[in-house]
Structures are given as C-alpha cells and as structure tokens.
mmCIF file of C-alpha atoms in Angstrom:
data_model
loop_
_atom_site.group_PDB
_atom_site.id
_atom_site.type_symbol
_atom_site.label_atom_id
_atom_site.label_comp_id
_atom_site.label_asym_id
_atom_site.label_seq_id
_atom_site.Cartn_x
_atom_site.Cartn_y
_atom_site.Cartn_z
ATOM 1 C CA MET V 328 126.146 118.361 92.471
ATOM 2 C CA PRO V 329 129.465 118.287 94.354
ATOM 3 C CA SER V 330 129.239 115.057 96.336
ATOM 4 C CA TYR V 331 132.057 113.664 98.444
ATOM 5 C CA SER V 332 132.707 110.437 100.301
ATOM 6 C CA ILE V 333 134.571 110.482 103.595
ATOM 7 C CA ASP V 334 135.944 107.410 105.369
ATOM 8 C CA GLY V 335 134.341 105.385 102.575
ATOM 9 C CA VAL V 336 130.774 106.674 103.284
ATOM 10 C CA ILE V 337 129.009 108.024 100.174
ATOM 11 C CA PRO V 338 125.925 110.289 100.094
ATOM 12 C CA VAL V 339 122.655 108.756 98.866
ATOM 13 C CA VAL V 340 120.137 110.662 96.718
ATOM 14 C CA ASP V 341 116.853 109.065 95.687
ATOM 15 C CA PRO V 342 116.292 109.392 91.903
ATOM 16 C CA SER V 343 113.018 111.260 92.507
ATOM 17 C CA ALA V 344 114.771 113.950 94.594
ATOM 18 C CA TYR V 345 116.260 117.147 93.198
ATOM 19 C CA VAL V 346 119.576 118.470 94.522
ATOM 20 C CA HIS V 347 120.787 121.704 92.922
ATOM 21 C CA PRO V 348 124.216 121.434 91.250
ATOM 22 C CA SER V 349 125.676 124.058 93.613
ATOM 23 C CA ALA V 350 124.607 122.225 96.784
ATOM 24 C CA VAL V 351 127.298 120.179 98.558
ATOM 25 C CA LEU V 352 126.764 116.726 100.074
ATOM 26 C CA ILE V 353 129.497 115.158 102.195
ATOM 27 C CA GLY V 354 129.602 111.645 103.635
ATOM 28 C CA ASP V 355 126.669 110.185 105.550
ATOM 29 C CA VAL V 356 123.831 112.096 103.899
ATOM 30 C CA ILE V 357 120.587 110.409 102.846
ATOM 31 C CA VAL V 358 118.192 112.406 100.641
ATOM 32 C CA GLY V 359 114.873 110.590 100.355
ATOM 33 C CA PRO V 360 112.161 110.478 97.691
ATOM 34 C CA ASN V 361 110.657 113.705 96.321
ATOM 35 C CA CYS V 362 112.982 115.935 98.358
ATOM 36 C CA TYR V 363 114.281 119.327 97.222
ATOM 37 C CA VAL V 364 117.730 120.673 98.131
ATOM 38 C CA GLY V 365 118.281 124.254 96.972
ATOM 39 C CA PRO V 366 121.247 126.202 95.621
ATOM 40 C CA CYS V 367 124.322 126.510 97.859
ATOM 41 C CA ALA V 368 122.925 124.284 100.611
ATOM 42 C CA SER V 369 125.592 122.430 102.610
ATOM 43 C CA LEU V 370 124.802 119.000 104.075
ATOM 44 C CA ARG V 371 127.947 117.902 105.933
ATOM 45 C CA GLY V 372 127.665 114.317 107.058
ATOM 46 C CA ASP V 373 131.308 114.109 108.122
ATOM 47 C CA PHE V 374 130.508 113.469 111.820
ATOM 48 C CA GLY V 375 126.847 112.465 112.285
ATOM 49 C CA ARG V 376 124.264 111.227 109.779
ATOM 50 C CA ILE V 377 121.931 113.639 107.982
ATOM 51 C CA VAL V 378 118.559 112.305 106.823
ATOM 52 C CA LEU V 379 115.963 114.091 104.698
ATOM 53 C CA GLU V 380 112.782 112.022 104.678
ATOM 54 C CA GLU V 381 110.235 111.892 101.870
ATOM 55 C CA GLY V 382 108.906 115.176 100.522
ATOM 56 C CA SER V 383 111.055 117.421 102.709
ATOM 57 C CA ASN V 384 112.843 120.496 101.401
ATOM 58 C CA VAL V 385 116.040 122.298 102.373
ATOM 59 C CA GLN V 386 116.247 125.666 100.672
ATOM 60 C CA ASP V 387 119.025 127.988 99.459
ATOM 61 C CA HIS V 388 122.081 128.521 101.690
ATOM 62 C CA CYS V 389 120.917 126.164 104.451
ATOM 63 C CA CYS V 390 123.593 124.454 106.523
ATOM 64 C CA ILE V 391 123.024 121.051 108.136
ATOM 65 C CA HIS V 392 125.646 119.399 110.352
ATOM 66 C CA GLY V 393 125.877 117.397 113.554
ATOM 67 C CA PHE V 394 127.983 115.743 116.219
ATOM 68 C CA PRO V 395 129.328 112.159 116.017
ATOM 69 C CA ASP V 396 126.752 109.505 116.924
ATOM 70 C CA HIS V 397 123.872 112.009 116.487
ATOM 71 C CA ASP V 398 121.527 111.975 113.506
ATOM 72 C CA THR V 399 120.172 115.260 112.185
ATOM 73 C CA VAL V 400 116.759 114.426 110.716
ATOM 74 C CA VAL V 401 114.134 116.315 108.740
ATOM 75 C CA GLU V 402 111.080 114.065 108.750
ATOM 76 C CA VAL V 403 108.397 113.624 106.078
ATOM 77 C CA ASN V 404 107.250 116.961 104.591
ATOM 78 C CA GLY V 405 109.684 118.924 106.743
ATOM 79 C CA HIS V 406 110.265 122.438 105.412
ATOM 80 C CA ILE V 407 113.566 124.281 106.014
ATOM 81 C CA GLY V 408 113.545 127.934 104.910
ATOM 82 C CA HIS V 409 116.282 129.912 103.183
ATOM 83 C CA GLY V 410 119.493 130.261 105.172
ATOM 84 C CA ALA V 411 118.438 128.153 108.161
ATOM 85 C CA ILE V 412 120.992 126.181 110.190
ATOM 86 C CA LEU V 413 120.278 122.760 111.732
ATOM 87 C CA HIS V 414 122.778 121.084 114.065
ATOM 88 C CA SER V 415 122.234 117.626 115.624
ATOM 89 C CA CYS V 416 118.479 118.184 115.893
ATOM 90 C CA ILE V 417 115.195 116.654 114.739
ATOM 91 C CA VAL V 418 112.510 118.412 112.723
ATOM 92 C CA ARG V 419 109.378 116.288 112.983
ATOM 93 C CA ARG V 420 106.846 115.485 110.268
ATOM 94 C CA ASP V 421 105.161 118.499 108.616
ATOM 95 C CA ALA V 422 107.132 121.040 110.708
ATOM 96 C CA LEU V 423 108.623 124.263 109.330
ATOM 97 C CA VAL V 424 111.857 126.026 110.274
ATOM 98 C CA GLY V 425 111.726 129.617 109.030
ATOM 99 C CA MET V 426 114.283 131.616 107.092
ATOM 100 C CA ASN V 427 117.622 132.218 108.861
ATOM 101 C CA ALA V 428 116.480 130.351 111.980
ATOM 102 C CA VAL V 429 118.992 128.266 113.961
ATOM 103 C CA VAL V 430 118.056 124.952 115.602
ATOM 104 C CA MET V 431 120.731 123.666 117.975
ATOM 105 C CA ASP V 432 121.926 120.335 119.362
ATOM 106 C CA GLU V 433 119.326 117.801 120.531
ATOM 107 C CA ALA V 434 116.480 120.263 119.998
ATOM 108 C CA GLU V 435 113.257 118.813 118.623
ATOM 109 C CA ILE V 436 110.714 120.677 116.528
ATOM 110 C CA GLY V 437 107.380 118.937 117.036
ATOM 111 C CA GLU V 438 105.035 117.652 114.371
ATOM 112 C CA LYS V 439 103.292 120.469 112.439
ATOM 113 C CA ALA V 440 105.116 123.113 114.503
ATOM 114 C CA ILE V 441 106.567 126.326 113.057
ATOM 115 C CA VAL V 442 109.813 128.025 114.067
ATOM 116 C CA ALA V 443 109.639 131.686 113.049
ATOM 117 C CA ALA V 444 112.185 133.331 110.771
ATOM 118 C CA CYS V 445 115.432 134.351 112.539
ATOM 119 C CA ALA V 446 114.535 132.427 115.721
ATOM 120 C CA PHE V 447 117.265 130.752 117.798
ATOM 121 C CA VAL V 448 116.167 127.382 119.190
ATOM 122 C CA PRO V 449 118.652 126.545 121.978
ATOM 123 C CA ALA V 450 120.180 123.130 122.593
ATOM 124 C CA GLY V 451 117.754 120.614 124.049
ATOM 125 C CA MET V 452 114.594 122.692 123.543
ATOM 126 C CA LYS V 453 111.455 120.720 122.684
ATOM 127 C CA VAL V 454 108.990 122.746 120.621
ATOM 128 C CA PRO V 455 105.566 121.127 121.085
ATOM 129 C CA ALA V 456 103.552 119.846 118.143
ATOM 130 C CA ARG V 457 101.281 122.369 116.388
ATOM 131 C CA SER V 458 102.872 125.371 118.098
ATOM 132 C CA LEU V 459 104.705 128.553 117.068
ATOM 133 C CA ALA V 460 108.166 129.253 118.497
ATOM 134 C CA ALA V 461 109.832 132.635 117.941
ATOM 135 C CA GLY V 462 112.533 134.887 119.335
ATOM 136 C CA ILE V 463 116.153 134.828 120.519
ATOM 137 C CA PRO V 464 116.187 132.538 122.383
ATOM 138 C CA ALA V 465 113.006 130.974 121.012
ATOM 139 C CA LYS V 466 109.941 130.787 123.227
ATOM 140 C CA VAL V 467 106.704 128.948 122.526
ATOM 141 C CA LYS V 468 104.227 131.717 121.709
ATOM 142 C CA ARG V 469 100.952 129.895 121.065
ATOM 143 C CA GLU V 470 99.176 127.010 119.365
ATOM 144 C CA LEU V 471 98.879 127.194 115.592
ATOM 145 C CA SER V 472 95.515 127.568 113.892
ATOM 146 C CA GLU V 473 94.247 125.036 111.380
ATOM 147 C CA ASP V 474 94.620 127.712 108.678
ATOM 148 C CA GLU V 475 98.285 128.202 109.533
ATOM 149 C CA ILE V 476 98.944 124.457 109.437
ATOM 150 C CA ALA V 477 97.163 124.230 106.081
ATOM 151 C CA TRP V 478 99.190 127.187 104.765
ATOM 152 C CA LYS V 479 102.430 125.453 105.724
ATOM 153 C CA LEU V 480 101.380 122.249 103.934
ATOM 154 C CA GLU V 481 100.526 124.210 100.778
ATOM 155 C CA GLY V 482 104.001 125.735 100.802
ATOM 156 C CA THR V 483 105.623 122.325 101.181
ATOM 157 C CA GLN V 484 103.538 120.933 98.331
ATOM 158 C CA THR V 485 104.727 123.840 96.185
ATOM 159 C CA TYR V 486 108.323 122.753 96.826
ATOM 160 C CA GLN V 487 107.429 119.161 96.004
ATOM 161 C CA ALA V 488 106.061 120.446 92.692
ATOM 162 C CA LEU V 489 109.292 122.452 92.239
ATOM 163 C CA THR V 490 111.231 119.189 92.619
ATOM 164 C CA VAL V 491 109.322 117.762 89.656
ATOM 165 C CA ARG V 492 109.722 120.984 87.630
ATOM 166 C CA SER V 493 113.449 121.137 88.360
ATOM 167 C CA LEU V 494 114.067 117.521 87.381
ATOM 168 C CA ALA V 495 112.131 118.082 84.152
ATOM 169 C CA SER V 496 113.337 121.487 83.008
ATOM 170 C CA LEU V 497 116.056 123.186 85.091
ATOM 171 C CA ARG V 498 119.198 123.444 82.940
ATOM 172 C CA GLU V 499 122.311 125.580 83.021
ATOM 173 C CA VAL V 500 122.228 128.114 80.170
ATOM 174 C CA GLU V 501 123.927 131.278 78.940
ATOM 175 C CA PRO V 502 121.858 134.385 79.769
ATOM 176 C CA LEU V 503 120.256 136.347 76.942
ATOM 177 C CA SER V 504 121.657 139.780 76.144
ATOM 178 C CA SER V 505 118.198 141.358 75.932
ATOM 179 C CA VAL V 506 114.596 140.581 76.759
ATOM 180 C CA GLU V 507 112.983 138.601 73.957
ATOM 181 C CA LYS V 508 109.662 139.596 72.419
ATOM 182 C CA ASN V 509 106.692 137.729 73.966
ATOM 183 C CA ARG V 510 108.837 136.531 76.864
ATOM 184 C CA PRO V 511 107.015 133.622 78.592
ATOM 185 C CA SER V 512 105.956 133.809 82.214
ATOM 186 C CA LEU V 513 106.506 131.064 84.747
ATOM 187 C CA PRO V 514 103.475 128.880 85.488
ATOM 188 C CA ALA V 515 101.295 130.353 88.199
ATOM 189 C CA THR V 516 100.700 128.534 91.462
ATOM 190 C CA ASP V 517 98.033 128.990 94.108
ATOM 191 C CA VAL V 518 100.517 129.495 96.951
ATOM 192 C CA ARG V 519 100.224 132.828 98.787
ATOM 193 C CA SER V 520 102.049 134.449 101.668
ATOM 194 C CA LEU V 521 100.639 133.959 105.152
ATOM 195 C CA ILE V 522 99.663 137.649 105.270
ATOM 196 C CA ALA V 523 97.788 137.356 101.978
ATOM 197 C CA THR V 524 96.095 134.200 103.240
ATOM 198 C CA LYS V 525 94.941 135.956 106.418
ATOM 199 C CA ARG V 526 93.579 138.876 104.406
ATOM 200 C CA GLY V 527 91.438 136.390 102.509
#
C-alpha cells in the first residue's frame, strides 16, 4: 500500500493485519493485529497519532485524521463503516460507526455503542456505552438491545475473517473477457443485515 513517512515517523502495520494496496497511510499510524483497512481508505497521521487496536476494521473510502497532540483511536473490535470520517476522536471497544457518518474532535463513542449511518457526531459529544446515536446533529435515541449488540459483533467477526481471506487470496489480476463455465461462488457466511436478523 502507499505508505509515507513524515518528519521521520513511519507507519506501523502488524503482519496479521490487512491493508488494501489502494489505502494510504501517512506518518504516525499504528495498525494493530488482525485489523482490516479497506480500499481507498486514508489514514493521515501527519498531525496527531492514529491507532487501530486489535480486530478493528476501517472500510472503503474512510478518512481518519486529527489535530496535533490528539490521538484518534479505534479500540479493540471497533467497526468503521464505508465512507465514515473520524477526526481527533475515540471509538471505544466493540463500537460501530455507520456508513458515511462523521465523528468530530474530542467526541467519544462509548463501548458497544452504534452511530447510525450518515449521522454527524459534533465535537465533544459523548455517546454512552450500549446506545444508539443518530441524526444531524446526532442525538442519543435509546439503549441497544442484546440482539443488536450481538449483530454488530457478528459483522465485526466477518471483517476479521475477511482479513484472513484477503491475506491468503486477494491478488491483483486482469479481468476475464467473459464469464467462465461453472464460475465459482464466494464462500457463504452467516452474517445477515439487521433487518433480516429482526425478521428472524
């Protein structure tokens, strides 16, 4: 992946992590064990430190940045959905930030909390543990159910499995010109959408 030092500080990627070749890491970035960083993600550690703790994932087109002397941290099993933006904030253990959400300076997403897709979490907001925050600006809507917390963990475990799959088999190739006979399917997983889970 494109990886750049700045002022002599070099990104760190644990060998068990997967960082897509199109993701960009700059400066003081630490990617921990079993993490997944998706295509076109930008982790700019040119002011403050960026830390992804064990088993966390940062998906396609995410942007992570921060102010000087402020760490931006995604704790163990943190889950950052497609297109989300994190700036000088903390996402606590087992929390989820939904697709295209924005989490601003010195905000804190509590343990096992969920920030809904497209939410805007303003600077300094503290989202309590095990709660749902949604809206622009984000408001705490309610406490999460045990089923919702379990659903989030299943999704994170699916990305941890994707880390292993990507390290083992993801390779750049030339596309085929036509669909081959007996084209294989990707291995099935048990992960379902939240709506499908609620339907039973």
